[in-house]
Amino acid sequence: QVHLVQSGAEVKKPGASVKVSCKASGYTFTSYYMHWARQAPGQGLEWMGIINPSGVATSYAQKFQGRVTLTRDTSTSTVYMDLSSLRSEDTAMYYCARGFGRAVAGIDHWGQGTLVTVSS
Amino acid sequence: DIQMTQSPSSLSASVGDRVTITCRASQGISKYLAWFQQKPGKAPKSLIYDASGLQSGVPSKFSGSGSGTDFTLTISSLQPEDFATYYCQQYNSFPITFGQGTRLEIK
């Protein structure tokens, strides 16, 4: 059974960075992509980026270019999303989601979400 | 970027009804369209992939159709647990984009 378990809620000050983890289990970690998306309070879903199974290639939404970094650790089956230069508008629930198929991968399973609050 | 537009933005229906939600892409996306269900305070749940494929474990009351630019999600025989917000998403090309959501409410 596929499980994606994310790290706990974070409170950060403007200008700081946050690193959210997503630990995968129940499948062959290196055979699937991992997406990240976020949802501001009361708003819709926003795609941030994807890391491929080899962990070498990633693709990011233009909006987050230069601020977001996706990495993975195959020894622990964990993917990390690092977002820097935080501002109040980054307050949101952040989700990891397993990607399947081709490079522009579909999504089949989601993590439970991690709330990141940016406040002075 | 490919813009995804859902209609309606909100919808009221009764238990037992059949409803259809539409999603239109600003350019052709072949079959690369997914649908997700999200309940308040919960993570999204994947329902449909490749426009009409049913994700594992999803009941057959959910069905998707379409290709190119116009797509639909149909939910038959609505039950209380189906009242939620539904999102479409294109994964034909980067950046991946979502529709704005359709809120399905009990009448």
Short mmCIF file of C-alpha atoms in Angstrom, two decimals, chain B residues 1-6 22-29 33 68-71 88-100:
data_model
loop_
_atom_site.label_atom_id
_atom_site.label_comp_id
_atom_site.label_asym_id
_atom_site.label_seq_id
_atom_site.Cartn_x
_atom_site.Cartn_y
_atom_site.Cartn_z
CA ASP B 1 1.09 28.18 -19.71
CA ILE B 2 -2.05 26.17 -20.39
CA GLN B 3 -5.06 27.62 -18.60
CA MET B 4 -7.68 25.23 -17.27
CA THR B 5 -11.21 26.59 -16.81
CA GLN B 6 -13.84 24.65 -14.90
CA THR B 22 -16.75 20.59 -17.35
CA CYS B 23 -13.08 21.47 -17.79
CA ARG B 24 -11.73 23.35 -20.80
CA ALA B 25 -8.05 23.73 -21.70
CA SER B 26 -6.75 26.86 -23.42
CA GLN B 27 -4.95 24.63 -25.94
CA GLY B 28 -5.03 20.96 -26.85
CA ILE B 29 -3.77 18.56 -24.19
CA LEU B 33 -6.26 15.29 -17.99
CA GLY B 68 -8.14 17.79 -26.88
CA THR B 69 -9.58 20.81 -25.10
CA ASP B 70 -12.94 19.75 -23.64
CA PHE B 71 -13.42 17.30 -20.80
CA CYS B 88 -9.14 19.15 -13.06
CA GLN B 89 -5.45 19.17 -13.95
CA GLN B 90 -3.54 19.02 -17.22
CA TYR B 91 -0.27 17.12 -17.48
CA ASN B 92 0.31 17.40 -21.20
CA SER B 93 3.17 19.84 -20.73
CA PHE B 94 5.06 21.81 -18.11
CA PRO B 95 4.06 23.72 -16.12
CA ILE B 96 1.32 21.42 -14.91
CA THR B 97 -1.79 23.47 -14.20
CA PHE B 98 -5.03 23.00 -12.28
CA GLY B 99 -8.52 24.30 -12.82
CA GLN B 100 -9.91 26.69 -10.21
#
